[in-house]
C-alpha cells in the first residue's frame, strides 16, 4: 500500500500511551458508577457487589467486581429503570427497531449526544473522510441509531450530508450522480444491490465520484468486503456498534482496514470466555463485553454483547494506541460445542467461501455417533466443478477436510453436493442443524 | 381564555417595533442579494433588473425591483445553480420527497442549519413548549424537512425528543404511554387516525400525558382543528412552512391560536394579487410570496408559494409584532374564476363542513350557461337528514345557498344528494370539475 497520511480528530487522545488510556478509563468508570448508583436498576446490584460508592473503583482491576448487564436486564429496566438524570435533561431517545415485546431503549443528554457525534466524527476522520466529502446516508432515520447517530457525526465533521435514508434505489443513484456523492453509509447487502442497480441503470463509473463506503449493522465476511471494493472500485470501511452503545462508531477501521479500533477513552472493552466469564488469553476469541464511558443519562456496565471477536495484539501502522478488534466470528448464540470444542459456523463458512469450485450453499449438521459428536458439512460445488473429473472433485473434498480440521481441530465428514441441491437460505442460523438430543 | 404567561425565545426581536423589523429586513435583504449575486441562476437576472450590487437595496421599497422566483426556476437551477457558497461549506441537503422528475433541493451551511433550528425552537416556545416536554415526532425523517428540521428545533429547545418518524401506530401509542409524551408533531389526518387508534386499542385518557400537537404539511380547516382538539383533549397548533424555506416554522401560532406569526426577521412576506403581482389591500387574500433572510448557502428571493392567505391586521394579544397570516384559503392552482370572481373550493368546503345535516362528500361543477358561468354544488346529506321531512331538507338547501352566496358572491345551484351517492375522494382537487371549454 502506498504511504498515506494518517488523519486524526484528536491525536493526543488517539495515540495516548496505554497507562494514560487506563487513567482516563479509571476516572470515567468512576463517573459511570456514580451515575449508575442514581438508577433504580443498578443501585441494589452495585451495593450487593460492595460498590456503594464510586471511590470503590481504585484501578481498572476493580472492573471485575462489577456485575454484568444483559439485554434481558435492559428489557426489565424499561422504560426508566436505567435513567440516571432528571427527565428534563434528556434530549434524545432511541429504541431497538424491534421485534415485538419490550423494546430496548437508550437516553442521551445534550452532552451525551455531543460526545456520540464526536466519536462518530472521529471514526470518519480515521477512515480519511473530510469536510469536503459528500456523504449519502442510506441507513433508516428515526428510532434506529444507525441513521441519526451517523448523520450527526458526518455533520459535525462538516461534510455535505444527504439524508436519503433507506430504500428508493433509483433516487439514491440519481442523487449520487447529481451531487457527486463521495461516501455512502449502507449495509453490505445494500452495497451489493447498489452495484447491481448501477449496472442495470446504465451508469458508468465516470458518472459517480464515489470513493468510499462505511458499512455495518450486518455480519459479513472479508471476502464480501473485497468483492464490494472490487466491484464498486471504492474503499469499504467496517464499523461496529449497537443501539445500546449509542449506535455505530464504538469501533472503526482506520485507513489500514485491518481491524477496528475500539475508542478506549469512551468504551472499556473486555473479551471474555462466554462460559467462565473470565478474560481469554490475549488474541483469542471470546465474547466482547462493553462498558460505555461517555454517557451520563444512561450508564451501561459490562454489557454482554454476545458478539464474538478477538483483540489484535500487534500495534497498528496508523499510530493509534486504541486496541483493534477483529471482524466478528459470530454470536455466542451461534456457537456450537462439538466434542468440547467451540466451533462457529462462520469459521466453516470462511473456509468454504475462499475455496475455488465451492458453490453458493452449504449446510452443517451436528449429530451423535455413539458417545462422540459428529460434524457433517454438506457443500454445493459450482456447475463447472461438478462437470469436472471425479479425481478433481475428490481432491477438493480432501482439501476442504484438511483446511477445516486445521482451523477448528475437528475432522468433519464432508459431503459434496450437486449445484442447486441444498435449500437456499438467507441467514447463517438456517444453515445449521443440531440433531443431538437435548440434555 | 384564562390569562396565560407568554413565553419568548428572543423577546427583543419578537416584539421589536415595525421600524426596527424593517431595518433588520433591509440589512438582511442586502446580504441575501450579495449571496444571490454569487449564484449562476440569480446573477444575470439581478443584473438585468439593475441590481448588480447589494447597495442597490436602500429600503424595503426596493424589494419590488427584485424578480420573482418560481418552483420551475428551482428545477431549472438543479442541482447547483442556486448554491452561493463553496460546496465544502454545505452540511445539509434536503429535497422534495417528490413526484417523478427533477427534485427541488435546498442547501444549508452549519450557520444556516443553526438558524433554522433556532427558528423552530422559537416557534415551539411561542406555543408554550419547554425543555420539560416529551416530544414525539411522527413526521418522516430523511430528505423531507418536516422530520429532521422540526427534530433539530425540539432538540435545541432541550425537549426529550423521540424520533419515531411516521407510521407504526401501535408503537407510537406504546411510546406515548410509556414515555409520557406531552407533544406530538403529525399531519391533521394522522392525528385523527391516532385518536381512532387510541379508542380501538382501549387506551384511556389517563394513560396519556399528551397536552399539545403541532400540525402542518396538509391543508385543513379550523373545524378540523377544533374537532381534533376536542377529541384528544389537547391544544393543536398550526405550523406553516415548505421545504424550499427550510421546512416547518416559517410561521407559527402563539398560545392564542389566532393566526400564524411570520418570523419577519428571517422571512419577508408579501401578499400579492396572483394576476397583477401587486400587493393586495391590507387584510385581503392573495398569494404569499416569501424571501428567506437567514440562509447563506441558498438565497431564494420573492419565491411564489402559490399559497393563498391574508395578513391579520390587528395586533396579537401575545405582544409579538411579527405579523400573523390567516389559515390558508387554498392554492392559486385551485382558484376558480367564475364570472370574474375568484372562488376557492376551500371556501365552499368551509360552509358545508360547519352545517349540521351535511354529510361527508360534496362535488363542485363549473359549466357554461349561455355566456355566463354556472356553479353547481352537489351535497350529500346525513342519513338522519335524508330520513327527515322534505321541508327540513328544503330549508337546508336554501340555507346553504344563501350562506354560499354571502361568502363568494355567486348564487350556486344546490343539489341535495342521497348519503353515499357521490364518489369518495381523498383530495380537494378531485372534488372539482371544470367543464367550461378551454380558450
Ligand atoms: Zn489503525
Ligand atoms: Zn401572538
mmCIF file of N, CA and C in Angstrom, chain A residues 257-329:
data_model
loop_
_atom_site.group_PDB
_atom_site.id
_atom_site.type_symbol
_atom_site.label_atom_id
_atom_site.label_comp_id
_atom_site.label_asym_id
_atom_site.label_seq_id
_atom_site.Cartn_x
_atom_site.Cartn_y
_atom_site.Cartn_z
ATOM 1 N N UNK A 257 -7.443 -0.498 7.293
ATOM 2 C CA UNK A 257 -8.503 -1.509 7.174
ATOM 3 C C UNK A 257 -8.047 -2.899 7.611
ATOM 4 N N UNK A 258 -7.510 -2.970 8.814
ATOM 5 C CA UNK A 258 -7.017 -4.256 9.321
ATOM 6 C C UNK A 258 -7.479 -4.422 10.752
ATOM 7 N N UNK A 259 -8.787 -4.406 10.927
ATOM 8 C CA UNK A 259 -9.363 -4.497 12.270
ATOM 9 C C UNK A 259 -9.859 -3.135 12.710
ATOM 10 N N UNK A 260 -10.790 -3.144 13.662
ATOM 11 C CA UNK A 260 -11.459 -1.906 14.083
ATOM 12 C C UNK A 260 -10.922 -1.422 15.422
ATOM 13 N N UNK A 261 -10.446 -0.177 15.456
ATOM 14 C CA UNK A 261 -10.016 0.417 16.717
ATOM 15 C C UNK A 261 -11.236 0.659 17.611
ATOM 16 N N UNK A 262 -11.162 0.131 18.831
ATOM 17 C CA UNK A 262 -12.201 0.455 19.827
ATOM 18 C C UNK A 262 -11.773 1.762 20.499
ATOM 19 N N UNK A 263 -12.630 2.738 20.591
ATOM 20 C CA UNK A 263 -12.253 4.017 21.200
ATOM 21 C C UNK A 263 -12.246 3.848 22.718
ATOM 22 N N UNK A 264 -11.060 3.574 23.222
ATOM 23 C CA UNK A 264 -10.954 3.125 24.617
ATOM 24 C C UNK A 264 -11.079 4.242 25.639
ATOM 25 N N UNK A 265 -11.054 5.494 25.203
ATOM 26 C CA UNK A 265 -11.366 6.561 26.161
ATOM 27 C C UNK A 265 -12.873 6.672 26.368
ATOM 28 N N UNK A 266 -13.665 6.012 25.487
ATOM 29 C CA UNK A 266 -15.117 6.120 25.591
ATOM 30 C C UNK A 266 -15.816 4.792 25.838
ATOM 31 N N UNK A 267 -15.068 3.710 25.692
ATOM 32 C CA UNK A 267 -15.615 2.386 25.977
ATOM 33 C C UNK A 267 -14.520 1.541 26.620
ATOM 34 N N UNK A 268 -14.861 0.734 27.605
ATOM 35 C CA UNK A 268 -13.944 -0.299 28.074
ATOM 36 C C UNK A 268 -14.377 -1.598 27.429
ATOM 37 N N UNK A 269 -13.458 -2.198 26.682
ATOM 38 C CA UNK A 269 -13.755 -3.458 26.002
ATOM 39 C C UNK A 269 -13.046 -4.596 26.726
ATOM 40 N N UNK A 270 -13.795 -5.635 27.024
ATOM 41 C CA UNK A 270 -13.211 -6.865 27.555
ATOM 42 C C UNK A 270 -13.569 -7.996 26.598
ATOM 43 N N UNK A 271 -12.671 -8.976 26.501
ATOM 44 C CA UNK A 271 -13.013 -10.162 25.719
ATOM 45 C C UNK A 271 -12.924 -11.360 26.657
ATOM 46 N N UNK A 272 -14.089 -11.950 26.885
ATOM 47 C CA UNK A 272 -14.222 -12.958 27.942
ATOM 48 C C UNK A 272 -14.687 -14.297 27.376
ATOM 49 N N UNK A 273 -14.325 -15.341 28.063
ATOM 50 C CA UNK A 273 -14.868 -16.653 27.732
ATOM 51 C C UNK A 273 -16.360 -16.633 28.071
ATOM 52 N N UNK A 274 -17.234 -16.935 27.116
ATOM 53 C CA UNK A 274 -18.675 -16.805 27.389
ATOM 54 C C UNK A 274 -19.172 -17.771 28.460
ATOM 55 N N UNK A 275 -18.414 -18.831 28.749
ATOM 56 C CA UNK A 275 -18.840 -19.746 29.802
ATOM 57 C C UNK A 275 -18.314 -19.325 31.172
ATOM 58 N N UNK A 276 -17.003 -19.108 31.261
ATOM 59 C CA UNK A 276 -16.418 -18.785 32.568
ATOM 60 C C UNK A 276 -16.520 -17.299 32.895
ATOM 61 N N UNK A 277 -16.738 -16.463 31.886
ATOM 62 C CA UNK A 277 -16.779 -15.007 32.034
ATOM 63 C C UNK A 277 -15.459 -14.435 32.569
ATOM 64 N N UNK A 278 -14.381 -15.184 32.317
ATOM 65 C CA UNK A 278 -13.032 -14.694 32.628
ATOM 66 C C UNK A 278 -12.352 -14.307 31.318
ATOM 67 N N UNK A 279 -11.358 -13.412 31.398
ATOM 68 C CA UNK A 279 -10.694 -12.983 30.157
ATOM 69 C C UNK A 279 -10.052 -14.158 29.436
ATOM 70 N N UNK A 280 -10.166 -14.154 28.107
ATOM 71 C CA UNK A 280 -9.452 -15.159 27.321
ATOM 72 C C UNK A 280 -8.004 -14.683 27.177
ATOM 73 N N UNK A 281 -7.070 -15.599 26.860
ATOM 74 C CA UNK A 281 -5.697 -15.153 26.615
ATOM 75 C C UNK A 281 -5.673 -14.144 25.453
ATOM 76 N N UNK A 282 -4.785 -13.153 25.563
ATOM 77 C CA UNK A 282 -4.671 -12.080 24.554
ATOM 78 C C UNK A 282 -4.654 -12.657 23.136
ATOM 79 N N UNK A 283 -5.538 -12.140 22.287
ATOM 80 C CA UNK A 283 -5.545 -12.573 20.894
ATOM 81 C C UNK A 283 -6.498 -13.719 20.609
ATOM 82 N N UNK A 284 -7.061 -14.316 21.661
ATOM 83 C CA UNK A 284 -8.001 -15.412 21.410
ATOM 84 C C UNK A 284 -9.442 -14.906 21.347
ATOM 85 N N UNK A 285 -10.274 -15.728 20.722
ATOM 86 C CA UNK A 285 -11.669 -15.332 20.509
ATOM 87 C C UNK A 285 -12.495 -15.478 21.777
ATOM 88 N N UNK A 286 -13.341 -14.530 22.034
ATOM 89 C CA UNK A 286 -14.269 -14.599 23.153
ATOM 90 C C UNK A 286 -15.392 -13.590 22.945
ATOM 91 N N UNK A 287 -16.222 -13.457 23.977
ATOM 92 C CA UNK A 287 -17.355 -12.533 23.878
ATOM 93 C C UNK A 287 -16.907 -11.120 24.232
ATOM 94 N N UNK A 288 -17.289 -10.165 23.405
ATOM 95 C CA UNK A 288 -16.988 -8.761 23.661
ATOM 96 C C UNK A 288 -17.958 -8.237 24.719
ATOM 97 N N UNK A 289 -17.397 -7.672 25.780
ATOM 98 C CA UNK A 289 -18.198 -7.091 26.865
ATOM 99 C C UNK A 289 -17.814 -5.617 26.959
ATOM 100 N N UNK A 290 -18.813 -4.729 26.878
ATOM 101 C CA UNK A 290 -18.525 -3.296 26.770
ATOM 102 C C UNK A 290 -19.095 -2.500 27.941
ATOM 103 N N UNK A 291 -18.309 -1.529 28.387
ATOM 104 C CA UNK A 291 -18.776 -0.553 29.368
ATOM 105 C C UNK A 291 -18.684 0.819 28.720
ATOM 106 N N UNK A 292 -19.802 1.511 28.623
ATOM 107 C CA UNK A 292 -19.769 2.831 27.994
ATOM 108 C C UNK A 292 -19.267 3.849 29.014
ATOM 109 N N UNK A 293 -18.362 4.744 28.561
ATOM 110 C CA UNK A 293 -17.743 5.720 29.473
ATOM 111 C C UNK A 293 -18.186 7.149 29.174
ATOM 112 N N UNK A 294 -19.057 7.316 28.193
ATOM 113 C CA UNK A 294 -19.350 8.677 27.720
ATOM 114 C C UNK A 294 -20.849 8.952 27.753
ATOM 115 N N UNK A 295 -21.532 8.465 28.807
ATOM 116 C CA UNK A 295 -22.975 8.684 28.823
ATOM 117 C C UNK A 295 -23.465 8.936 30.239
ATOM 118 N N UNK A 296 -23.905 10.145 30.491
ATOM 119 C CA UNK A 296 -24.457 10.498 31.800
ATOM 120 C C UNK A 296 -25.873 9.958 31.982
ATOM 121 N N UNK A 297 -26.698 10.054 30.931
ATOM 122 C CA UNK A 297 -28.129 9.765 31.080
ATOM 123 C C UNK A 297 -28.391 8.299 31.373
ATOM 124 N N UNK A 298 -27.557 7.437 30.804
ATOM 125 C CA UNK A 298 -27.846 6.010 30.940
ATOM 126 C C UNK A 298 -26.565 5.196 30.956
ATOM 127 N N UNK A 299 -26.044 4.926 32.163
ATOM 128 C CA UNK A 299 -24.843 4.087 32.251
ATOM 129 C C UNK A 299 -25.168 2.662 31.825
ATOM 130 N N UNK A 300 -24.180 1.969 31.324
ATOM 131 C CA UNK A 300 -24.348 0.562 30.964
ATOM 132 C C UNK A 300 -23.007 -0.106 31.264
ATOM 133 N N UNK A 301 -23.000 -0.948 32.297
ATOM 134 C CA UNK A 301 -21.766 -1.520 32.834
ATOM 135 C C UNK A 301 -21.605 -2.962 32.393
ATOM 136 N N UNK A 302 -20.444 -3.266 31.857
ATOM 137 C CA UNK A 302 -20.108 -4.655 31.480
ATOM 138 C C UNK A 302 -21.281 -5.301 30.730
ATOM 139 N N UNK A 303 -21.618 -4.703 29.637
ATOM 140 C CA UNK A 303 -22.761 -5.172 28.846
ATOM 141 C C UNK A 303 -22.323 -6.327 27.947
ATOM 142 N N UNK A 304 -23.012 -7.427 28.079
ATOM 143 C CA UNK A 304 -22.662 -8.616 27.290
ATOM 144 C C UNK A 304 -23.237 -8.492 25.894
ATOM 145 N N UNK A 305 -22.341 -8.250 24.921
ATOM 146 C CA UNK A 305 -22.814 -8.000 23.553
ATOM 147 C C UNK A 305 -23.240 -9.279 22.841
ATOM 148 N N UNK A 306 -22.742 -10.447 23.331
ATOM 149 C CA UNK A 306 -22.958 -11.749 22.661
ATOM 150 C C UNK A 306 -22.182 -11.839 21.350
ATOM 151 N N UNK A 307 -21.438 -10.781 21.004
ATOM 152 C CA UNK A 307 -20.641 -10.812 19.770
ATOM 153 C C UNK A 307 -19.267 -11.398 20.067
ATOM 154 N N UNK A 308 -18.806 -12.242 19.183
ATOM 155 C CA UNK A 308 -17.526 -12.923 19.374
ATOM 156 C C UNK A 308 -16.440 -12.295 18.516
ATOM 157 N N UNK A 309 -15.338 -11.945 19.144
ATOM 158 C CA UNK A 309 -14.221 -11.373 18.404
ATOM 159 C C UNK A 309 -12.954 -11.589 19.210
ATOM 160 N N UNK A 310 -11.844 -11.038 18.723
ATOM 161 C CA UNK A 310 -10.583 -11.132 19.476
ATOM 162 C C UNK A 310 -9.859 -9.804 19.330
ATOM 163 N N UNK A 311 -8.995 -9.502 20.294
ATOM 164 C CA UNK A 311 -8.118 -8.354 20.140
ATOM 165 C C UNK A 311 -7.008 -8.707 19.160
ATOM 166 N N UNK A 312 -6.603 -7.717 18.363
ATOM 167 C CA UNK A 312 -5.429 -7.879 17.503
ATOM 168 C C UNK A 312 -4.255 -7.286 18.277
ATOM 169 N N UNK A 313 -3.347 -8.133 18.788
ATOM 170 C CA UNK A 313 -2.360 -7.627 19.751
ATOM 171 C C UNK A 313 -1.325 -6.677 19.141
ATOM 172 N N UNK A 314 -1.025 -6.823 17.842
ATOM 173 C CA UNK A 314 0.038 -6.006 17.252
ATOM 174 C C UNK A 314 -0.377 -4.537 17.176
ATOM 175 N N UNK A 315 0.600 -3.616 17.324
ATOM 176 C CA UNK A 315 0.253 -2.207 17.160
ATOM 177 C C UNK A 315 -0.138 -1.908 15.710
ATOM 178 N N UNK A 316 -1.019 -0.929 15.500
ATOM 179 C CA UNK A 316 -1.473 -0.594 14.149
ATOM 180 C C UNK A 316 -0.514 0.415 13.521
ATOM 181 N N UNK A 317 -0.332 0.299 12.211
ATOM 182 C CA UNK A 317 0.590 1.180 11.489
ATOM 183 C C UNK A 317 0.166 2.643 11.539
ATOM 184 N N UNK A 318 -1.098 2.901 11.869
ATOM 185 C CA UNK A 318 -1.595 4.286 11.885
ATOM 186 C C UNK A 318 -1.099 5.059 13.103
ATOM 187 N N UNK A 319 -0.587 4.329 14.099
ATOM 188 C CA UNK A 319 -0.090 5.004 15.297
ATOM 189 C C UNK A 319 -1.100 5.107 16.424
ATOM 190 N N UNK A 320 -2.343 4.729 16.148
ATOM 191 C CA UNK A 320 -3.335 4.759 17.229
ATOM 192 C C UNK A 320 -3.032 3.660 18.244
ATOM 193 N N UNK A 321 -3.189 3.992 19.506
ATOM 194 C CA UNK A 321 -2.904 3.024 20.565
ATOM 195 C C UNK A 321 -4.159 2.299 21.026
ATOM 196 N N UNK A 322 -5.314 2.779 20.586
ATOM 197 C CA UNK A 322 -6.567 2.131 20.973
ATOM 198 C C UNK A 322 -6.630 0.780 20.269
ATOM 199 N N UNK A 323 -6.866 -0.267 21.053
ATOM 200 C CA UNK A 323 -6.745 -1.617 20.518
ATOM 201 C C UNK A 323 -7.761 -1.909 19.416
ATOM 202 N N UNK A 324 -7.326 -2.777 18.503
ATOM 203 C CA UNK A 324 -8.225 -3.192 17.432
ATOM 204 C C UNK A 324 -8.910 -4.507 17.790
ATOM 205 N N UNK A 325 -10.139 -4.649 17.326
ATOM 206 C CA UNK A 325 -10.806 -5.946 17.391
ATOM 207 C C UNK A 325 -10.956 -6.465 15.967
ATOM 208 N N UNK A 326 -10.942 -7.786 15.853
ATOM 209 C CA UNK A 326 -11.027 -8.418 14.535
ATOM 210 C C UNK A 326 -12.484 -8.469 14.080
ATOM 211 N N UNK A 327 -12.665 -8.704 12.802
ATOM 212 C CA UNK A 327 -14.001 -8.967 12.253
ATOM 213 C C UNK A 327 -14.700 -10.002 13.131
ATOM 214 N N UNK A 328 -15.993 -9.850 13.313
ATOM 215 C CA UNK A 328 -16.697 -10.726 14.240
ATOM 216 C C UNK A 328 -16.814 -12.136 13.708
ATOM 217 N N UNK A 329 -16.644 -13.086 14.628
ATOM 218 C CA UNK A 329 -16.676 -14.502 14.288
ATOM 219 C C UNK A 329 -18.094 -15.032 14.364
#
